[in-house]
mmCIF file of C-alpha atoms in Angstrom:
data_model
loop_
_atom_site.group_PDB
_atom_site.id
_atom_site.type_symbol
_atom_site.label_atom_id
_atom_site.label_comp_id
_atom_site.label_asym_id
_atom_site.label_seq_id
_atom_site.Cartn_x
_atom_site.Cartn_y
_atom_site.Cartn_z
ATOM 1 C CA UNK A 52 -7.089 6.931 -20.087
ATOM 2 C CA UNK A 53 -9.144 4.541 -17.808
ATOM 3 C CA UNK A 54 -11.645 6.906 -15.858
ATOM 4 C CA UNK A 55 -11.725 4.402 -13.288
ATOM 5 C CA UNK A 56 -8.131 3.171 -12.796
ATOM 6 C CA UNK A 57 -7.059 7.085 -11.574
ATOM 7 C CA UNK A 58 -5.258 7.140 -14.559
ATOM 8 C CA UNK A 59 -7.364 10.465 -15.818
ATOM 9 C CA UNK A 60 -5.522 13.095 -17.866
ATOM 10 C CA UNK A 61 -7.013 15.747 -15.139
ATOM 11 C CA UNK A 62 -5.300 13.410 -12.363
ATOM 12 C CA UNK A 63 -2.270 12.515 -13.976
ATOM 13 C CA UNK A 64 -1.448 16.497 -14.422
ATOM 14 C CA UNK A 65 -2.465 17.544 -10.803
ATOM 15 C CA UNK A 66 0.687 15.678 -9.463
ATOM 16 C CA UNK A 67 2.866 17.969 -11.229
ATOM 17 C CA UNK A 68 1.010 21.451 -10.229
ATOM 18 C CA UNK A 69 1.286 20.219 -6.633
ATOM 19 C CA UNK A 70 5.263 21.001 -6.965
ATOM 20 C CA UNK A 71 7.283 23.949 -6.517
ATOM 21 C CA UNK A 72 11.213 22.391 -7.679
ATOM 22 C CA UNK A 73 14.387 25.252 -7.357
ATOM 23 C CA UNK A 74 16.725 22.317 -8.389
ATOM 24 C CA UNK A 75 18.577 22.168 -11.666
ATOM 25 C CA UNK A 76 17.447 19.351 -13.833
ATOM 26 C CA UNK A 77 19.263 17.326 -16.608
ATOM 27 C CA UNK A 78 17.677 18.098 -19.698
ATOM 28 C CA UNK A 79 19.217 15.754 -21.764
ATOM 29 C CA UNK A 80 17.864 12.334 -23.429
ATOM 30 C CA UNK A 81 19.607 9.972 -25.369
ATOM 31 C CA UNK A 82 16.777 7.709 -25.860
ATOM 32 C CA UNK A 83 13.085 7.084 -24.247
ATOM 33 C CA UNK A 84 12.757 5.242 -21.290
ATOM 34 C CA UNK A 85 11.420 1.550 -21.486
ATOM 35 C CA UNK A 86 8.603 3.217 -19.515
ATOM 36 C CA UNK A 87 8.127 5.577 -22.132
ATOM 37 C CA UNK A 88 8.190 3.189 -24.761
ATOM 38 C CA UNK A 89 5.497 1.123 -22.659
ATOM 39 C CA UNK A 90 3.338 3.913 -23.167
ATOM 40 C CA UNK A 91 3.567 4.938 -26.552
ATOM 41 C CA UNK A 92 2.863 0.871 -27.037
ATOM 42 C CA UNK A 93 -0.232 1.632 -24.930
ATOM 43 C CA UNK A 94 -1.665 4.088 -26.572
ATOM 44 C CA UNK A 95 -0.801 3.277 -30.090
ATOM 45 C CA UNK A 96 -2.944 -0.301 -29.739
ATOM 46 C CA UNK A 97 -6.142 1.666 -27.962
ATOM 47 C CA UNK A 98 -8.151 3.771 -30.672
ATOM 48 C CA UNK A 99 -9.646 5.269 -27.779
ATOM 49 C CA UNK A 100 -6.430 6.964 -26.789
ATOM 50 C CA UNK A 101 -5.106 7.413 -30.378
ATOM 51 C CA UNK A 102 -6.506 10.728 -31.431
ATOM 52 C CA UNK A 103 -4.399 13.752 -32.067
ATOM 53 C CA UNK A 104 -4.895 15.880 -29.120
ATOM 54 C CA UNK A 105 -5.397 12.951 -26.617
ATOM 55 C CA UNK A 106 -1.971 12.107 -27.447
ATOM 56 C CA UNK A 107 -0.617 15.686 -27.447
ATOM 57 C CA UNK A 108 -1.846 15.923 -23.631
ATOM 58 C CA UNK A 109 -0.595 12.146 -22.679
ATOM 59 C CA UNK A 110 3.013 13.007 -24.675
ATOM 60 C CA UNK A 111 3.246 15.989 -21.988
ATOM 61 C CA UNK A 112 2.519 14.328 -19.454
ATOM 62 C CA UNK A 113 4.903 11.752 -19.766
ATOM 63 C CA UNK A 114 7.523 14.344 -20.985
ATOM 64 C CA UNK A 115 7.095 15.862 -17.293
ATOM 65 C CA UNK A 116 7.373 12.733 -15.690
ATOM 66 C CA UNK A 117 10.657 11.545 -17.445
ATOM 67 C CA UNK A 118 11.405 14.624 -16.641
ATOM 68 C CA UNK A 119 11.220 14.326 -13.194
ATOM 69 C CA UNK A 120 12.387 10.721 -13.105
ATOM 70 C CA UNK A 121 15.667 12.200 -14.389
ATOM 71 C CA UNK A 122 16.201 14.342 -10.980
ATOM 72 C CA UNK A 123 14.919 11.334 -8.895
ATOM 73 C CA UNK A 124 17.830 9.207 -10.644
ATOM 74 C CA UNK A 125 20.288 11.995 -9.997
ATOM 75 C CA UNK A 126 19.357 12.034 -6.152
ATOM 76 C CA UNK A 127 19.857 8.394 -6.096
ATOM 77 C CA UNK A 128 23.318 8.673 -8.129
ATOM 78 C CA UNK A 129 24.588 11.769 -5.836
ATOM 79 C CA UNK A 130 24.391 9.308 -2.811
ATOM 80 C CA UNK A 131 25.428 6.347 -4.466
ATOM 81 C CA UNK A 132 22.396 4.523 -4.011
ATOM 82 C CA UNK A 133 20.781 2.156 -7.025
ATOM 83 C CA UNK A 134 17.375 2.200 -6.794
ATOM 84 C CA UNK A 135 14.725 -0.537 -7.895
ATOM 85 C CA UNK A 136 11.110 -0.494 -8.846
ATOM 86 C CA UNK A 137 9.399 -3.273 -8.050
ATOM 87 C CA UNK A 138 6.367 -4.245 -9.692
ATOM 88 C CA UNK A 139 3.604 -6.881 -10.156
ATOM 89 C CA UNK A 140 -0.048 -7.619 -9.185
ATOM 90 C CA UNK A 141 -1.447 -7.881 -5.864
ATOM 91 C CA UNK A 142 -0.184 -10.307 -3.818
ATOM 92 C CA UNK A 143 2.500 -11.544 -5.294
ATOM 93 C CA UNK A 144 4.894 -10.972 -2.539
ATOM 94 C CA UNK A 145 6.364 -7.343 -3.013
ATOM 95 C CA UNK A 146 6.416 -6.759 0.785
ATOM 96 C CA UNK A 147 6.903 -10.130 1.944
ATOM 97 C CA UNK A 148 10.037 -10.211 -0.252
ATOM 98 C CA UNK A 149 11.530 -7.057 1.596
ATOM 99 C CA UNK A 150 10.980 -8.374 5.070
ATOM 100 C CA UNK A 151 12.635 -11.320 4.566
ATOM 101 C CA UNK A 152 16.007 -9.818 2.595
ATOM 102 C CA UNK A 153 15.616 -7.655 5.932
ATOM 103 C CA UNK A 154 17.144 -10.713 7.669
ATOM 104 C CA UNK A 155 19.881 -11.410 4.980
ATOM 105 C CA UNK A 156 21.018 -8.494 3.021
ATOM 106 C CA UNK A 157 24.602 -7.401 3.164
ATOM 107 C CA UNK A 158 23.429 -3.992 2.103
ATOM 108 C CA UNK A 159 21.435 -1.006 3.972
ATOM 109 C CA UNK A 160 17.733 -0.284 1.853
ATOM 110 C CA UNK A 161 14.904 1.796 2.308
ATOM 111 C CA UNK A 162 11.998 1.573 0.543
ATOM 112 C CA UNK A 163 9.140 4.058 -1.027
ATOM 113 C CA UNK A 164 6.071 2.728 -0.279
ATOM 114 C CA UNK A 165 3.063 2.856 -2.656
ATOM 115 C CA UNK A 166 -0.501 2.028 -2.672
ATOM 116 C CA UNK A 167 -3.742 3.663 -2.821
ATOM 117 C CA UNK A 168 -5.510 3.515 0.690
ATOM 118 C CA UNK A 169 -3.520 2.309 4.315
ATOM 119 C CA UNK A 170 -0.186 2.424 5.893
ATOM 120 C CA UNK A 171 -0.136 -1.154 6.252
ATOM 121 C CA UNK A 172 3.209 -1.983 4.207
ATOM 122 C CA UNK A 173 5.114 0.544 5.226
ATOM 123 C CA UNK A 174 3.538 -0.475 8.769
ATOM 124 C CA UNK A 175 4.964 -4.594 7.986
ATOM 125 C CA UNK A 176 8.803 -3.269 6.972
ATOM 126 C CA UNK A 177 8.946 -0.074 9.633
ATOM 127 C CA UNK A 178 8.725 -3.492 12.230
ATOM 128 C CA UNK A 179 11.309 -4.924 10.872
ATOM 129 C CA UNK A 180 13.678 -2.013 11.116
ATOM 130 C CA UNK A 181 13.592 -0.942 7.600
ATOM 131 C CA UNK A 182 12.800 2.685 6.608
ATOM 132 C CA UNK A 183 9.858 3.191 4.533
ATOM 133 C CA UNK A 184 7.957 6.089 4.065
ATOM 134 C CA UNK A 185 3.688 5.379 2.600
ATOM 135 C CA UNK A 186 2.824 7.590 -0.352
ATOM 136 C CA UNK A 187 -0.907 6.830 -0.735
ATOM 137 C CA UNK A 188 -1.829 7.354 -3.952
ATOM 138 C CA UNK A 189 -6.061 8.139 -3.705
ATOM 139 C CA UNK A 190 -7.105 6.650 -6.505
ATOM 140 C CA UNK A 191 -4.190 6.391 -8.996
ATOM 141 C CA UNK A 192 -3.256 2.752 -10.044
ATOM 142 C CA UNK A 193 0.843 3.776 -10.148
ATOM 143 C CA UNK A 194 3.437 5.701 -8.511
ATOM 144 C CA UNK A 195 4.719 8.378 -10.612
ATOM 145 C CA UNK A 196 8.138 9.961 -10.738
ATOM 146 C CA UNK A 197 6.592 13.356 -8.838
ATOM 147 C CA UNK A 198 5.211 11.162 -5.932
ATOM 148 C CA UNK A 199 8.304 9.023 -5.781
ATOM 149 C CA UNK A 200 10.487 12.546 -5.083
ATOM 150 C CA UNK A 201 8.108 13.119 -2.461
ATOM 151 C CA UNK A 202 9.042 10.184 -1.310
ATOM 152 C CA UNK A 203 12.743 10.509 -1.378
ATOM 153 C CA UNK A 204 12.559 13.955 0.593
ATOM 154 C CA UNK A 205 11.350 11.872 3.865
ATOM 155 C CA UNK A 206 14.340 8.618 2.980
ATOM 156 C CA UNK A 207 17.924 9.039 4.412
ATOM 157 C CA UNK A 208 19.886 8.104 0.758
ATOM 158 C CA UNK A 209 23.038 8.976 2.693
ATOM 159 C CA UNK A 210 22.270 5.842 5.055
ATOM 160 C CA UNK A 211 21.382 3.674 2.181
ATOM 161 C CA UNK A 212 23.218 1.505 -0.656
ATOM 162 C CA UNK A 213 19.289 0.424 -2.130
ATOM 163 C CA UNK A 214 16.256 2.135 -2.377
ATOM 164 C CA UNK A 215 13.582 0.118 -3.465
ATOM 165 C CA UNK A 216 10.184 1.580 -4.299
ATOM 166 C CA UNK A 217 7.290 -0.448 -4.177
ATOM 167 C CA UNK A 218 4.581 -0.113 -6.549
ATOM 168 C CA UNK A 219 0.797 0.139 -6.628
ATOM 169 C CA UNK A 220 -0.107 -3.578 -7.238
ATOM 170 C CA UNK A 221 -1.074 -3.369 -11.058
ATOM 171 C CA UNK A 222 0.229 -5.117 -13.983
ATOM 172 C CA UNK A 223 -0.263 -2.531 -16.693
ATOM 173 C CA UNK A 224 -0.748 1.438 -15.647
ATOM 174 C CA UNK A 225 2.898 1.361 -13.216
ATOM 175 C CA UNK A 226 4.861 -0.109 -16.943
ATOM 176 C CA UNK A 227 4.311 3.414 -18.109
ATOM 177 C CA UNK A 228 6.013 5.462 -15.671
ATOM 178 C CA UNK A 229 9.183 5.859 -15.203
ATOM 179 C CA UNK A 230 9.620 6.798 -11.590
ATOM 180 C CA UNK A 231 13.738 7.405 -11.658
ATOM 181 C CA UNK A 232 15.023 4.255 -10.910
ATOM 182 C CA UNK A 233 17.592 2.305 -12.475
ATOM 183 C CA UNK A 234 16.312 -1.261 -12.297
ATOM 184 C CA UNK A 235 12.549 -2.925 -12.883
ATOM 185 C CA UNK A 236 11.907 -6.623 -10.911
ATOM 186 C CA UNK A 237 8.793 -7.765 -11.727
ATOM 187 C CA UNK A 238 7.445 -10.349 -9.360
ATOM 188 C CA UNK A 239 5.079 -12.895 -10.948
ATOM 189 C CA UNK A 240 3.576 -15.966 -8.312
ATOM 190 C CA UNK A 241 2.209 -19.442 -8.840
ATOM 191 C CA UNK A 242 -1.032 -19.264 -7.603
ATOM 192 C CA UNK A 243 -1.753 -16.088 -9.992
ATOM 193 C CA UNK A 244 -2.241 -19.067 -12.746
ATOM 194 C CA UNK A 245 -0.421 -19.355 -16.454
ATOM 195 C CA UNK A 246 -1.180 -16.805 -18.755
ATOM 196 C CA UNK A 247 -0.216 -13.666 -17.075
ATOM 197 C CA UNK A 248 3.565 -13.017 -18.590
ATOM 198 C CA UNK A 249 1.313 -13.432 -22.316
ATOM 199 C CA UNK A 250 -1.645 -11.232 -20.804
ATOM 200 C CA UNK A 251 0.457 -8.436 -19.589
ATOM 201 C CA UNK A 252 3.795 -8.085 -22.407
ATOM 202 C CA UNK A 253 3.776 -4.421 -21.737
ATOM 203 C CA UNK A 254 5.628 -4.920 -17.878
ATOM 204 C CA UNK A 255 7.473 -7.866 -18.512
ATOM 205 C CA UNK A 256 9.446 -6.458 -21.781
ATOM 206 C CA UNK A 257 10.433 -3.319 -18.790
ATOM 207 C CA UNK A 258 11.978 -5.869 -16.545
ATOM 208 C CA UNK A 259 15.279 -6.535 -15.649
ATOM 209 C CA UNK A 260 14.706 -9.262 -13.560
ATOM 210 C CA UNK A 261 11.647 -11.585 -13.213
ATOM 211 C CA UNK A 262 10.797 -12.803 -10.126
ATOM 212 C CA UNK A 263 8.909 -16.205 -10.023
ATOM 213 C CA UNK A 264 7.995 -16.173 -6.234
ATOM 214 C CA UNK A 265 5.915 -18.601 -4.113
ATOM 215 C CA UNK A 266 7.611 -21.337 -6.046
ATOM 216 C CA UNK A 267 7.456 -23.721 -2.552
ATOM 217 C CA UNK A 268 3.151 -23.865 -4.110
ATOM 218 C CA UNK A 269 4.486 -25.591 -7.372
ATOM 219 C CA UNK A 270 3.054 -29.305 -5.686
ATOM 220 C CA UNK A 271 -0.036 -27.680 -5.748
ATOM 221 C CA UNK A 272 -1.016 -25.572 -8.608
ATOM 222 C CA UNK A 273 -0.865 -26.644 -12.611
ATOM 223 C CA UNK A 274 1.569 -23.991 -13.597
ATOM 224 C CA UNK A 275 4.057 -25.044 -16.447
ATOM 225 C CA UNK A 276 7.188 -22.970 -14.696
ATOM 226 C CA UNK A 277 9.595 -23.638 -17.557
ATOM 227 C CA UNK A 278 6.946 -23.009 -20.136
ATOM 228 C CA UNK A 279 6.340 -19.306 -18.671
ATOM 229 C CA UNK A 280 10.033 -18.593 -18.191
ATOM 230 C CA UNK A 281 10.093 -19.823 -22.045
ATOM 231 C CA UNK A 282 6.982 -17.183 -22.466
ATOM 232 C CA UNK A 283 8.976 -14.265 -20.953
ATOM 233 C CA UNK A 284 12.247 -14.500 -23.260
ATOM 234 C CA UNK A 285 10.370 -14.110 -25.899
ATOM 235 C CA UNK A 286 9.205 -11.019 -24.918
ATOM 236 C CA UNK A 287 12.699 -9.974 -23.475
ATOM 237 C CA UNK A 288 15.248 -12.777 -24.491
ATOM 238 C CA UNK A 289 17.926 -11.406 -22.277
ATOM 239 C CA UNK A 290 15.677 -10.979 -19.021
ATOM 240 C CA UNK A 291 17.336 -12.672 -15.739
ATOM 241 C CA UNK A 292 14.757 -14.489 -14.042
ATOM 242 C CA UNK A 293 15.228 -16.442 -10.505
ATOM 243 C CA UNK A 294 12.715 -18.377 -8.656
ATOM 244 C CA UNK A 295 11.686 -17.369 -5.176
ATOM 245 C CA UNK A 296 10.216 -19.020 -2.129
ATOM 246 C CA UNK A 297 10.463 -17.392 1.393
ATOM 247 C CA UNK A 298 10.931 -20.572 2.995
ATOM 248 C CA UNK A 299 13.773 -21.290 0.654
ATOM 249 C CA UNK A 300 17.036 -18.837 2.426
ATOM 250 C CA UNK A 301 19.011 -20.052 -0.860
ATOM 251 C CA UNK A 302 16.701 -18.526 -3.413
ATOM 252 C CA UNK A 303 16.766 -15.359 -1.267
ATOM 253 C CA UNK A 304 20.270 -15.081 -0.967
ATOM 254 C CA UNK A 305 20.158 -15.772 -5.163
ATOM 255 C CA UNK A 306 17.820 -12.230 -5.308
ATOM 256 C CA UNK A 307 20.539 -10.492 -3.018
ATOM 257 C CA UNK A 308 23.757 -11.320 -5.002
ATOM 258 C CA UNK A 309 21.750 -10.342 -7.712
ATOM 259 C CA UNK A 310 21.031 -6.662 -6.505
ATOM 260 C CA UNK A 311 25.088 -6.763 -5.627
ATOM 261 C CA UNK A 312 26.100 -7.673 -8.736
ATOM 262 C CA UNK A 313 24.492 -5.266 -10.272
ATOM 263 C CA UNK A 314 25.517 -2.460 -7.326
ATOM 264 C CA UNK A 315 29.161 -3.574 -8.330
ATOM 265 C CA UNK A 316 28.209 -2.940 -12.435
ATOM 266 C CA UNK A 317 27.380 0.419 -11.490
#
């Protein structure tokens, strides 16, 4: 692993010394995670990664985290809730995106917040009357599923029909954990150029839903829209994608019957 993404083996296993769990925990898989899968796809196209006891130690680790992610998706199941990871690069609109569905949602969220240094999103949506609780993740590039239960100790699920939990602004380490969710949007914007759907397969083939946002910046950028969307059903030819602008209330309202839709499928 990257020694300077936070994504060490020595810091990926400290999360799960730092907790002390009495509950009972599903021990059952039918099949790996898309997470999972991201990671095995990781590691079996570094040669770095790829010798035998480097991915003994990873393979644990990520067994403990799906682990985990299990008893986070239980918590959100007991309460009914149906909880979404959100993903993408910095600043491509994560927490802009949540304070405006604050002003048009027919449905009560909270949302885990995640990123390495600052209270500043958390800061943005606890203004606009949403709960959020910060986990600041030091130097780790991704929320794992042991942070995210943190997380979900501090959130009132029995208030809530969504929890969203907002990742660490990264296109490639936050792919490979599977923090107990049961939904991936990835958010992708204009100004971030073409290229980054093809540069980054890995997070787009673990989304359910692809966000194009900032769309209103179309007029001025060179970004071939159709010719990206084409780009990311290749990778996942039954991904939903929708286009987003904030100053558009019909796209927003698009990206809430979505999340209802699927709260009714579930």
């Amino acid at each position: 692993m990257c020694k300077d993404c936070g994504c060490t083996i020595a810091g990926a296993t400290h999360h799960h010394h730092d907790h002390d769990h009495s509950h009972s925990h599903d021990h059952s898989h039918s099949h790996e995670s898309a997470s999972h899968q991201a990671a095995h796809e990781t590691l079996h196209h570094n040669p770095q990664l790829n010798d035998a006891k480097t991915v003994s130690v990873i393979q644990k680790i990520l067994d403990k985290n799906d682990h985990e992610a299990a008893h986070n998706r239980a918590h959100f199941d007991n309460h009914k809730v149906l909880g979404i990871n959100l993903m993408s690069s910095p600043g491509s609109g994560k927490t802009t995106l949540l304070e405006h569905l604050a002003d048009i949602a027919d449905f009560k969220y909270g949302v885990v917040e995640g990123d390495l240094e600052t209270n500043r999103d958390a800061d943005r949506l606890i203004a606009k009357d949403i709960k959020a609780v910060q986990i600041q993740t030091g130097s780790a590039c991704h929320l794992d599923a042991f942070m995210v239960h943190k997380g979900l100790h501090d959130m009132p699920l029995e208030d809530l029909d969504v929890c969203f939990v907002e990742n660490v602004g990264n296109l490639v380490c936050p792919a490979s954990y599977d923090v107990g969710t049961h939904l991936n949007i990835v958010l992708v914007s204009v100004p971030e150029g073409e290229d980054k759907i093809a540069k980054y397969p890995v997070m787009f083939r673990a989304a359910d839903l692809i966000l194009f946002t900032k769309t209103d910046l179309l007029p001025y950028f060179e970004y071939d829209i159709q010719k990206e969307k084409e780009t990311a059903r290749k990778l996942k030819p039954n991904v939903d994608i929708l286009e987003v602008s904030t100053k558009d209330a019909d796209s927003l309202k698009a990206v809430v019957d979505w999340i209802n839709f699927k709260r009714r499928m579930r």
